[in-house]
Amino acid sequence: MGVVGDRIGPVGFRDRFLQGESVEGSVRSPILSSWQRSRLLGLSPDQSDLPFKQDIDPDGPLLRAAEPVLDRLQSIFAGSRTNICLADGHGMVLARRFGEKSMLRQLAPIQIVPGFVFAEQVAGTNGIGLTLAERRLCQVYGAEHFAERSQSSACTAIPLRDQLSGHIQGVLCLGYPYTEADPALIPVVRKAAEAIERRLMDQSSAREHGLLQAYLDAASLARTGEYGFNGHPVGMDEFLQSELEQSDQTTLKEKATELMSADRRAAAEVPLSRGRWVTLVSRPVTSASGVEGVVVEALLPEDSERHAPAPDHTHAPAASPPGPHPLVTPGPGPATVRVHGAPRADGPAGEPSGDPARGRVRGLVLVGEPEVGKYAVAARRRLELLAEASNRIGTTLDVSRTAWELAETAVPRLADFVTIDLPEAVLLGEESPHPTTEMHRTVVHGIRQDCPFYPVGARVSLRPTTPHMRAVATGQPVLEPDLKAAFGWIAQDPAHAELLLAHTIHSLITVPLLARGAILGVACFYRSQDPAPYGDDDRSLAQELAARASLCIDNARRYTREHTLALSLQRSLLPRGLPEQSAVEVAHRYLPAESGVGGDWFDVIPLSGARVALLVGDVVGHGLHAAATMGRLRTAARNFAELELAPDELLTHLDNLMVRLDREEGCDQPGSGSTGIVGATCLYAIYDPISQQCTMARAGHPPPALVRPDGTVSLLDLPAGPPLGLGGLPFESVELRLPEHSQLVLYTDGLIEDRHRDLDVALDALNRALAHPDRAPEETCQAVLDAVAPDHPCDDIALLVARTNAVPPDRIATWDLAADPALVSEVRAASVRQLSRWGLEESAFATELLLSELVTNAVRYGTAPIRVRLIHDRNLICEVHDASNSAPRMRLSATTDEGGRGLFLVAQLAEAWGTRYTTEGKVIWAECTLAAA
């Protein structure tokens, strides 16, 4: 800000702007937008001429309503240098008042004479023009004025609206020296505007009162019998309350409003509750002062007929009758109500006739001007649209789909075309740090497909003058009632704007999508078919729709972010690559749920003796918590598997872990705020390619499928076992032999469970998909997903397919020994010979040392019988079995110790070594790479 002479405001910024420099962020957004529009219009700051019009109606409704208020303001500001101005909806000044009368002699005619036009397109940035452009209260200070003539003043202006239609009728503006600026002026201006709007409303009420009086006068003549009416006319409230229930009253008023807005004679038969019906008749009425309106009456049959069934045409308003209406006598001037008799309900619609002597209940429902009825109908439809929006917007947690739902709701009831632009970051679930620079066209929807909007997916670069940027900068909707005069919109892309205007698009509302203080995008509502431009009521409706959609989009964005994080965590905790092993050929798939990432996982764990463990599990729940819990369970399962535990023992350990995790999470403490862990299911299998035996146990998990080499498919009948987390319940292992090249299929329940189909149907589809034993595991995985997986899975799917292999007998060598140290040398010699037969002479020395140490330990510390086994697999596996359960352990030996270095030597020579326990004892094993010497 700065001061130059008697000017106040952003003088330096204004000068920089006029020199073509960027001042964005340094000047208030409405002012900067107005400056930019003024430059686009070719206006010059030093121009002094404004359009002048002399055709001011001194008896216009706005002037009549405002004059007492202007006089009151003049008395309030008496003695001050305040200029009180009233302008119409086009910016033309209608009246002026001055706090100090000497101002009339000091100011230029342009500032004191009514008739000059201060619209922004001809006068640049000023209080009246900016208020009409922004359609709200605005203040302009000193150098914020575009014109040089206004640099020393400030002003506060507010629009004046018709309270029925919401249309801007004019502007009330207070001008004053910048030194007298006072925040207290704003409530004064607001109260004055409210007073003028009330007086405008009173004028409308007076017109309504005249129409009602004309109707009552006609009814009074009817009651005297002058026109032979024998019915029972009663007052509106008395008729509705005495004859109809509340729901019926509402129905009649809504239908009557539609008839009034049609502005013609018509009749409609309306069905009511309990099988009743009533006839509504609308007809013209003219007040004594010449105001033309419409009266809507209800004709209710006498008691004996009130429950008669309504004819088929009850809902259709009738066309105007060809001749004079029986209840209206045309006169030389406008039609005046002349009541002759009550129409028969069974007469032709729109041409009631009947016996005047027949008694009917007749009453007034509505009386007023057609325009008022149109506003009422429009208001009701707006409420209906908002109610519908609550049900239609936000049905999913998808950002793009939610944006489409906003567009589909608005077309065609609010807009003929809708475009929505969202930053790319929002589509990915993030907040955009620079939303205006990365907008992408996300939605284009309208009444037809040939309108040349930027296509979906296009990057949208916005200039500062566009309504889009103004809406984003201010956080408020921007209304452009006439796009031909919207120079900022046209300047974005003149050729493109010309194409849109050629498709009869003429009016625009741009609304920022805001939620929790963040810009999520911009929605644009275009009108083409309705010749009337958008108004403030339409802008408010668009803002309300956008506000509801913004919250839903933000919820979807936050969900997308959480979903992405959970999915990233889930994928990072799943195996990134399968370990090398020869027991099975494995393929796997993981498919996350559409509505949230669950805790499904799988694992392949190589074990000693060429065996392999297969694991599939499912944590109950979705989201980050389920994914994190899955990671903890998978890590624990791998650690337990390293201990060479049997499947039932491993599940018992996992069950105990889940119980402890539940306890730690505090799920048994109400109000702790923790989500807790409900539980998990799991299937654990160990396959031995030497014996071809598979040992399995499950904890509440779906049973695996077995595909035999001959193509038969079966679900293995395993004991179900309790889910993990219940605690204290046993698990049971089952052992069976798998023929070589069988396929073992493990999966989670998301594959077969779907709310739209029976479980048996899914299992049948699974059996059919698996009945192809010649397929490779990768092909089997894809075939199963294609045939069985739901189109829109509501739960994660983990699938593991393992084709079994067998170690050939000629790659296995076994020796049984007695507990005699003298036999150690024989085993060493036999092993060297066996390695020679396998062509592994280079590994003989290391193997000979390993076996020597392992067999010596078994003879010295173990129990007979002792068995030695060599397995030629991917590595060379040495195993020594004895009947003792004592476990060897490696220790640090002192330099004076004579023993204790055997296992240390084994650890140095072997790639891995360990102990596993069996029902008959233990096995000490060691693996050497085939290149070891």
PDB file of N, CA and C in Angstrom, residues 385-390 393 402 543-553:
ATOM      1  N   LEU A 385     -34.112 -30.629  -6.028  1.00  0.00           N
ATOM      2  CA  LEU A 385     -32.811 -30.972  -6.585  1.00  0.00           C
ATOM      3  C   LEU A 385     -31.783 -31.174  -5.475  1.00  0.00           C
ATOM      4  N   LEU A 386     -31.816 -30.332  -4.443  1.00  0.00           N
ATOM      5  CA  LEU A 386     -30.881 -30.494  -3.333  1.00  0.00           C
ATOM      6  C   LEU A 386     -31.139 -31.803  -2.589  1.00  0.00           C
ATOM      7  N   ALA A 387     -32.422 -32.133  -2.417  1.00  0.00           N
ATOM      8  CA  ALA A 387     -32.741 -33.402  -1.758  1.00  0.00           C
ATOM      9  C   ALA A 387     -32.250 -34.583  -2.596  1.00  0.00           C
ATOM     10  N   GLU A 388     -32.424 -34.477  -3.907  1.00  0.00           N
ATOM     11  CA  GLU A 388     -31.960 -35.553  -4.779  1.00  0.00           C
ATOM     12  C   GLU A 388     -30.438 -35.651  -4.761  1.00  0.00           C
ATOM     13  N   ALA A 389     -29.790 -34.479  -4.686  1.00  0.00           N
ATOM     14  CA  ALA A 389     -28.322 -34.486  -4.662  1.00  0.00           C
ATOM     15  C   ALA A 389     -27.787 -35.225  -3.451  1.00  0.00           C
ATOM     16  N   SER A 390     -28.490 -35.124  -2.324  1.00  0.00           N
ATOM     17  CA  SER A 390     -28.035 -35.823  -1.122  1.00  0.00           C
ATOM     18  C   SER A 390     -27.987 -37.325  -1.331  1.00  0.00           C
ATOM     19  N   ILE A 393     -25.141 -37.926  -4.957  1.00  0.00           N
ATOM     20  CA  ILE A 393     -23.730 -37.549  -4.944  1.00  0.00           C
ATOM     21  C   ILE A 393     -23.041 -38.229  -3.764  1.00  0.00           C
ATOM     22  N   THR A 402     -17.448 -39.456  -8.170  1.00  0.00           N
ATOM     23  CA  THR A 402     -18.188 -38.455  -7.410  1.00  0.00           C
ATOM     24  C   THR A 402     -18.349 -37.176  -8.225  1.00  0.00           C
ATOM     25  N   GLN A 543     -23.748 -23.333  -5.883  1.00  0.00           N
ATOM     26  CA  GLN A 543     -22.798 -23.332  -4.771  1.00  0.00           C
ATOM     27  C   GLN A 543     -23.146 -24.410  -3.757  1.00  0.00           C
ATOM     28  N   GLU A 544     -24.437 -24.583  -3.486  1.00  0.00           N
ATOM     29  CA  GLU A 544     -24.855 -25.607  -2.529  1.00  0.00           C
ATOM     30  C   GLU A 544     -24.552 -27.007  -3.066  1.00  0.00           C
ATOM     31  N   LEU A 545     -24.853 -27.230  -4.347  1.00  0.00           N
ATOM     32  CA  LEU A 545     -24.532 -28.531  -4.943  1.00  0.00           C
ATOM     33  C   LEU A 545     -23.027 -28.793  -4.898  1.00  0.00           C
ATOM     34  N   ALA A 546     -22.256 -27.765  -5.245  1.00  0.00           N
ATOM     35  CA  ALA A 546     -20.804 -27.937  -5.257  1.00  0.00           C
ATOM     36  C   ALA A 546     -20.266 -28.178  -3.853  1.00  0.00           C
ATOM     37  N   ALA A 547     -20.868 -27.511  -2.859  1.00  0.00           N
ATOM     38  CA  ALA A 547     -20.401 -27.709  -1.484  1.00  0.00           C
ATOM     39  C   ALA A 547     -20.631 -29.145  -1.039  1.00  0.00           C
ATOM     40  N   ARG A 548     -21.796 -29.698  -1.374  1.00  0.00           N
ATOM     41  CA  ARG A 548     -22.063 -31.088  -1.006  1.00  0.00           C
ATOM     42  C   ARG A 548     -21.123 -32.032  -1.750  1.00  0.00           C
ATOM     43  N   ALA A 549     -20.934 -31.742  -3.038  1.00  0.00           N
ATOM     44  CA  ALA A 549     -20.044 -32.603  -3.815  1.00  0.00           C
ATOM     45  C   ALA A 549     -18.606 -32.476  -3.331  1.00  0.00           C
ATOM     46  N   SER A 550     -18.210 -31.279  -2.902  1.00  0.00           N
ATOM     47  CA  SER A 550     -16.831 -31.076  -2.453  1.00  0.00           C
ATOM     48  C   SER A 550     -16.511 -31.950  -1.247  1.00  0.00           C
ATOM     49  N   LEU A 551     -17.427 -32.004  -0.307  1.00  0.00           N
ATOM     50  CA  LEU A 551     -17.199 -32.854   0.859  1.00  0.00           C
ATOM     51  C   LEU A 551     -17.072 -34.315   0.445  1.00  0.00           C
ATOM     52  N   CYS A 552     -17.933 -34.731  -0.493  1.00  0.00           N
ATOM     53  CA  CYS A 552     -17.858 -36.120  -0.955  1.00  0.00           C
ATOM     54  C   CYS A 552     -16.561 -36.376  -1.716  1.00  0.00           C
ATOM     55  N   ILE A 553     -16.145 -35.402  -2.539  1.00  0.00           N
ATOM     56  CA  ILE A 553     -14.882 -35.560  -3.271  1.00  0.00           C
ATOM     57  C   ILE A 553     -13.717 -35.612  -2.296  1.00  0.00           C
TER      58      ILE A 553
END
